[in-house]
């Protein structure tokens, strides 16, 4: 006989509240596989596996929306542990590199010397960011202060940055591209919802600075190959720009609707 758990015991065992499990069921994040004749929730072992994944991704700092995308695109526990370990090891290595570069900057300042441009960029690269080509492209659209904000915000996200950049963000763009190719108008609610989530993620990296968000989009529009670090992206640059224009139309329609609601 298959073992199942009712919502109360499961909430107690997992350190969650019954209300939280009810909410996760309501939004489709974690729904019980079974119901009793009286309509009570019953969770199976498969549901417990998904619960583990939800909790693990949540501890990486992901939002419930991000977690849903990760699970729906197939994140298994073994990969989750490997990715988390890799992210921790990468963070430790980056911190060691950053420590060395900051020590060099500190020595230069202690002796009254102005740090060189190379030293400053080495410090910025040590906390993550695009490659040299992407960096040059970004600098055509962002000033030094905006670049520093972008780098610092990305570093502050820690392991969550991996999932946001490599899982959720690409999936959002894939969904938007499917809608564009299918001829869905950019004013469609589904497109506007995707744009809203993209802009939420953009805010995580920009700190809410609209100028940074606009600059990053312009850099991607100008040279997607350099920004992605993938030379093959140059072949699809026209498709990328068509999608970017499509998303900007959706963004504009949302802003127009919001202005109309306020007037």
Tab-separated table of C-alpha atoms in Angstrom:
chain	number	residue	atom	x	y	z
A	1	UNK	CA	0.000	0.000	0.000
A	2	UNK	CA	1.344	3.433	-0.955
A	3	UNK	CA	2.139	5.712	1.968
A	4	UNK	CA	0.490	9.122	1.878
A	5	UNK	CA	0.536	12.156	4.138
A	6	UNK	CA	-2.232	14.539	5.010
A	7	UNK	CA	-1.532	18.253	4.931
A	8	UNK	CA	-1.219	18.700	8.729
A	9	UNK	CA	1.479	16.068	9.365
A	10	UNK	CA	3.338	17.116	6.206
A	11	UNK	CA	3.351	20.755	7.287
A	12	UNK	CA	4.684	19.796	10.718
A	13	UNK	CA	7.396	17.516	9.307
A	14	UNK	CA	8.600	20.083	6.760
A	15	UNK	CA	8.518	23.095	9.063
A	16	UNK	CA	5.875	24.809	6.958
A	17	UNK	CA	2.384	25.932	7.827
A	18	UNK	CA	-0.812	24.375	6.554
A	19	UNK	CA	-1.678	27.760	5.073
A	20	UNK	CA	1.564	27.740	3.063
A	21	UNK	CA	0.857	24.286	1.641
A	22	UNK	CA	-2.681	25.359	0.772
A	23	UNK	CA	-1.269	28.432	-0.998
A	24	UNK	CA	1.259	26.372	-2.944
A	25	UNK	CA	-1.531	24.048	-3.995
A	26	UNK	CA	-3.653	27.000	-5.088
A	27	UNK	CA	-0.910	28.421	-7.340
A	28	UNK	CA	-0.003	25.004	-8.733
A	29	UNK	CA	3.481	24.910	-7.228
A	30	UNK	CA	2.898	21.827	-5.088
A	31	UNK	CA	-0.435	20.062	-5.498
A	32	UNK	CA	-1.236	16.748	-3.789
A	33	UNK	CA	-1.532	13.790	-6.131
A	34	UNK	CA	-4.517	12.383	-4.294
A	35	UNK	CA	-7.714	13.418	-2.558
A	36	UNK	CA	-9.805	11.430	-0.130
A	37	UNK	CA	-13.467	10.753	-0.766
A	38	UNK	CA	-14.154	13.708	1.502
A	39	UNK	CA	-11.891	15.992	-0.552
A	40	UNK	CA	-8.958	16.098	1.876
A	41	UNK	CA	-5.449	16.462	0.454
A	42	UNK	CA	-3.151	13.437	0.399
A	43	UNK	CA	0.517	13.813	-0.577
A	44	UNK	CA	2.489	10.908	-2.081
A	45	UNK	CA	6.228	10.166	-2.154
A	46	UNK	CA	6.465	11.898	-5.546
A	47	UNK	CA	4.933	14.974	-3.946
A	48	UNK	CA	7.606	14.836	-1.229
A	49	UNK	CA	10.330	14.815	-3.887
A	50	UNK	CA	8.840	17.962	-5.406
A	51	UNK	CA	8.556	19.505	-1.933
A	52	UNK	CA	12.279	18.898	-1.417
A	53	UNK	CA	13.030	20.636	-4.706
A	54	UNK	CA	10.820	23.589	-3.815
A	55	UNK	CA	12.484	24.015	-0.423
A	56	UNK	CA	15.995	23.627	-1.852
A	57	UNK	CA	15.405	26.213	-4.582
A	58	UNK	CA	13.719	28.502	-2.083
A	59	UNK	CA	16.833	28.424	0.092
A	60	UNK	CA	18.848	29.540	-2.924
A	61	UNK	CA	16.777	32.708	-2.817
A	62	UNK	CA	14.494	32.046	-5.781
A	63	UNK	CA	10.970	33.409	-5.930
A	64	UNK	CA	8.007	31.045	-6.148
A	65	UNK	CA	7.617	32.024	-9.821
A	66	UNK	CA	11.246	31.133	-10.520
A	67	UNK	CA	10.903	27.832	-8.681
A	68	UNK	CA	7.851	26.896	-10.728
A	69	UNK	CA	9.756	27.536	-13.974
A	70	UNK	CA	12.745	25.507	-12.768
A	71	UNK	CA	10.606	22.519	-11.830
A	72	UNK	CA	8.464	22.686	-14.953
A	73	UNK	CA	11.610	22.646	-17.115
A	74	UNK	CA	12.947	19.582	-15.303
A	75	UNK	CA	15.300	20.185	-12.380
A	76	UNK	CA	16.132	16.882	-10.662
A	77	UNK	CA	17.502	16.645	-7.085
A	78	UNK	CA	20.908	15.338	-8.173
A	79	UNK	CA	21.398	18.255	-10.549
A	80	UNK	CA	20.170	20.649	-7.893
A	81	UNK	CA	22.794	19.443	-5.401
A	82	UNK	CA	25.552	19.488	-8.043
A	83	UNK	CA	24.604	22.986	-9.185
A	84	UNK	CA	24.412	24.249	-5.620
A	85	UNK	CA	27.823	22.756	-4.801
A	86	UNK	CA	29.307	24.200	-8.001
A	87	UNK	CA	27.852	27.604	-7.186
A	88	UNK	CA	29.301	27.497	-3.658
A	89	UNK	CA	32.723	26.461	-4.968
A	90	UNK	CA	32.595	29.160	-7.638
A	91	UNK	CA	31.628	31.714	-5.007
A	92	UNK	CA	34.560	30.678	-2.823
A	93	UNK	CA	36.945	30.955	-5.771
A	94	UNK	CA	35.494	34.325	-6.735
A	95	UNK	CA	35.819	35.572	-3.173
A	96	UNK	CA	39.467	34.498	-3.113
A	97	UNK	CA	40.103	36.315	-6.381
A	98	UNK	CA	38.216	39.360	-5.156
A	99	UNK	CA	40.212	39.330	-1.913
A	100	UNK	CA	43.479	39.481	-3.857
A	101	UNK	CA	42.299	42.290	-6.107
A	102	UNK	CA	40.868	44.318	-3.245
A	103	UNK	CA	44.156	43.875	-1.380
A	104	UNK	CA	45.981	45.284	-4.419
A	105	UNK	CA	43.573	48.208	-4.562
A	106	UNK	CA	44.011	48.791	-0.837
A	107	UNK	CA	47.820	48.740	-1.105
A	108	UNK	CA	47.660	51.253	-3.946
A	109	UNK	CA	45.405	53.570	-1.946
A	110	UNK	CA	47.507	53.213	1.223
A	111	UNK	CA	50.575	54.401	-0.651
A	112	UNK	CA	48.687	57.331	-2.133
A	113	UNK	CA	48.666	55.876	-5.647
A	114	UNK	CA	45.578	56.026	-7.834
A	115	UNK	CA	44.522	52.479	-8.794
A	116	UNK	CA	44.942	51.733	-12.469
A	117	UNK	CA	41.971	51.162	-14.757
A	118	UNK	CA	43.124	47.576	-15.174
A	119	UNK	CA	43.040	46.987	-11.426
A	120	UNK	CA	39.519	48.362	-11.212
A	121	UNK	CA	38.243	46.189	-14.059
A	122	UNK	CA	39.946	43.120	-12.585
A	123	UNK	CA	38.031	43.752	-9.372
A	124	UNK	CA	34.755	44.106	-11.256
A	125	UNK	CA	35.332	40.914	-13.247
A	126	UNK	CA	36.066	39.067	-10.007
A	127	UNK	CA	32.480	39.529	-8.880
A	128	UNK	CA	30.963	38.250	-12.084
A	129	UNK	CA	29.802	39.717	-15.363
A	130	UNK	CA	30.079	39.415	-19.107
A	131	UNK	CA	33.245	38.705	-21.061
A	132	UNK	CA	35.478	41.448	-22.498
A	133	UNK	CA	33.420	41.897	-25.686
A	134	UNK	CA	30.155	42.078	-23.776
A	135	UNK	CA	31.755	44.433	-21.292
A	136	UNK	CA	32.774	46.810	-24.078
A	137	UNK	CA	29.277	46.650	-25.535
A	138	UNK	CA	27.713	47.419	-22.154
A	139	UNK	CA	30.049	50.365	-21.596
A	140	UNK	CA	28.682	52.004	-24.730
A	141	UNK	CA	25.314	52.184	-22.978
A	142	UNK	CA	26.164	52.388	-19.249
A	143	UNK	CA	28.458	54.695	-17.300
A	144	UNK	CA	30.944	53.518	-14.659
A	145	UNK	CA	28.509	53.962	-11.767
A	146	UNK	CA	25.794	51.960	-13.529
A	147	UNK	CA	28.275	49.198	-14.375
A	148	UNK	CA	29.268	48.974	-10.724
A	149	UNK	CA	25.633	48.730	-9.628
A	150	UNK	CA	25.017	45.960	-12.170
A	151	UNK	CA	28.036	43.936	-11.084
A	152	UNK	CA	27.340	44.381	-7.363
A	153	UNK	CA	23.675	43.412	-7.681
A	154	UNK	CA	24.547	40.293	-9.674
A	155	UNK	CA	27.113	39.221	-7.082
A	156	UNK	CA	24.644	39.804	-4.238
A	157	UNK	CA	22.198	37.308	-5.756
A	158	UNK	CA	24.689	34.499	-5.160
A	159	UNK	CA	23.646	31.006	-6.335
A	160	UNK	CA	20.208	32.309	-7.309
A	161	UNK	CA	21.841	34.198	-10.187
A	162	UNK	CA	22.599	30.873	-11.911
A	163	UNK	CA	18.959	29.818	-11.996
A	164	UNK	CA	17.638	33.235	-12.906
A	165	UNK	CA	20.048	33.700	-15.808
A	166	UNK	CA	20.349	30.133	-17.086
A	167	UNK	CA	16.897	28.681	-16.436
A	168	UNK	CA	14.121	31.177	-15.835
A	169	UNK	CA	15.181	34.050	-18.093
A	170	UNK	CA	15.835	31.851	-21.179
A	171	UNK	CA	12.534	30.057	-20.608
A	172	UNK	CA	10.665	33.367	-20.499
A	173	UNK	CA	12.239	34.375	-23.801
A	174	UNK	CA	11.445	30.989	-25.366
A	175	UNK	CA	7.800	31.376	-24.403
A	176	UNK	CA	7.705	34.916	-25.759
A	177	UNK	CA	9.319	33.820	-29.025
A	178	UNK	CA	6.748	31.053	-29.481
A	179	UNK	CA	3.957	33.591	-29.036
A	180	UNK	CA	5.617	35.989	-31.489
A	181	UNK	CA	6.112	33.303	-34.139
A	182	UNK	CA	2.507	32.169	-33.688
A	183	UNK	CA	1.362	35.709	-34.477
A	184	UNK	CA	0.080	36.557	-30.997
A	185	UNK	CA	-0.369	40.347	-30.669
A	186	UNK	CA	2.072	41.990	-28.239
A	187	UNK	CA	-0.947	43.406	-26.407
A	188	UNK	CA	-2.051	39.874	-25.464
A	189	UNK	CA	-2.225	39.287	-21.713
A	190	UNK	CA	0.164	36.323	-21.926
A	191	UNK	CA	2.863	38.409	-23.587
A	192	UNK	CA	2.423	41.256	-21.129
A	193	UNK	CA	2.721	38.838	-18.201
A	194	UNK	CA	5.995	37.501	-19.585
A	195	UNK	CA	7.320	41.046	-20.024
A	196	UNK	CA	6.276	41.924	-16.473
A	197	UNK	CA	8.268	38.977	-15.100
A	198	UNK	CA	11.274	39.857	-17.295
A	199	UNK	CA	11.168	43.382	-15.912
A	200	UNK	CA	10.973	42.028	-12.355
A	201	UNK	CA	14.149	40.047	-12.983
A	202	UNK	CA	15.754	43.086	-14.579
A	203	UNK	CA	15.000	45.054	-11.413
A	204	UNK	CA	16.841	42.430	-9.349
A	205	UNK	CA	19.999	43.175	-11.318
A	206	UNK	CA	19.535	46.911	-11.836
A	207	UNK	CA	18.272	47.816	-8.386
A	208	UNK	CA	15.290	49.521	-9.996
A	209	UNK	CA	17.424	51.911	-12.068
A	210	UNK	CA	15.420	52.290	-15.285
A	211	UNK	CA	18.480	53.662	-17.070
A	212	UNK	CA	20.421	50.457	-16.400
A	213	UNK	CA	17.576	48.280	-17.646
A	214	UNK	CA	17.262	50.342	-20.817
A	215	UNK	CA	21.021	50.276	-21.349
A	216	UNK	CA	21.289	46.514	-20.955
A	217	UNK	CA	18.444	45.960	-23.416
A	218	UNK	CA	20.138	48.313	-25.871
A	219	UNK	CA	23.424	46.410	-25.505
A	220	UNK	CA	21.695	43.098	-26.238
A	221	UNK	CA	19.912	44.676	-29.203
A	222	UNK	CA	23.203	46.004	-30.581
A	223	UNK	CA	25.303	42.838	-30.219
A	224	UNK	CA	23.626	39.683	-28.864
A	225	UNK	CA	26.688	37.566	-29.705
A	226	UNK	CA	28.987	39.669	-27.531
A	227	UNK	CA	26.490	39.896	-24.684
A	228	UNK	CA	25.777	36.163	-24.603
A	229	UNK	CA	29.394	35.152	-25.143
A	230	UNK	CA	28.197	32.852	-27.922
A	231	UNK	CA	29.501	33.707	-31.419
A	232	UNK	CA	26.691	31.603	-32.908
A	233	UNK	CA	24.203	34.153	-31.612
A	234	UNK	CA	25.286	36.494	-34.405
A	235	UNK	CA	23.426	34.282	-36.885
A	236	UNK	CA	20.158	34.837	-35.028
A	237	UNK	CA	20.682	38.544	-34.326
A	238	UNK	CA	17.800	39.575	-36.591
A	239	UNK	CA	15.434	37.170	-34.815
A	240	UNK	CA	16.597	38.480	-31.457
A	241	UNK	CA	15.973	42.084	-32.508
A	242	UNK	CA	12.522	41.154	-33.818
A	243	UNK	CA	11.718	39.598	-30.450
A	244	UNK	CA	13.129	42.623	-28.591
A	245	UNK	CA	10.901	44.943	-30.653
A	246	UNK	CA	7.930	42.666	-29.955
A	247	UNK	CA	8.582	42.782	-26.202
A	248	UNK	CA	8.996	46.575	-26.272
A	249	UNK	CA	5.580	46.853	-27.940
A	250	UNK	CA	4.101	44.711	-25.161
A	251	UNK	CA	5.879	46.850	-22.573
A	252	UNK	CA	4.519	50.002	-24.177
A	253	UNK	CA	0.969	48.668	-24.247
A	254	UNK	CA	1.188	47.838	-20.545
A	255	UNK	CA	2.413	51.333	-19.714
A	256	UNK	CA	-0.401	52.850	-21.785
A	257	UNK	CA	-2.981	50.718	-19.963
A	258	UNK	CA	-1.592	51.691	-16.568
A	259	UNK	CA	-1.623	55.396	-17.456
A	260	UNK	CA	-5.234	55.086	-18.623
A	261	UNK	CA	-6.207	53.404	-15.346
A	262	UNK	CA	-4.654	56.247	-13.325
A	263	UNK	CA	-6.306	59.032	-15.329
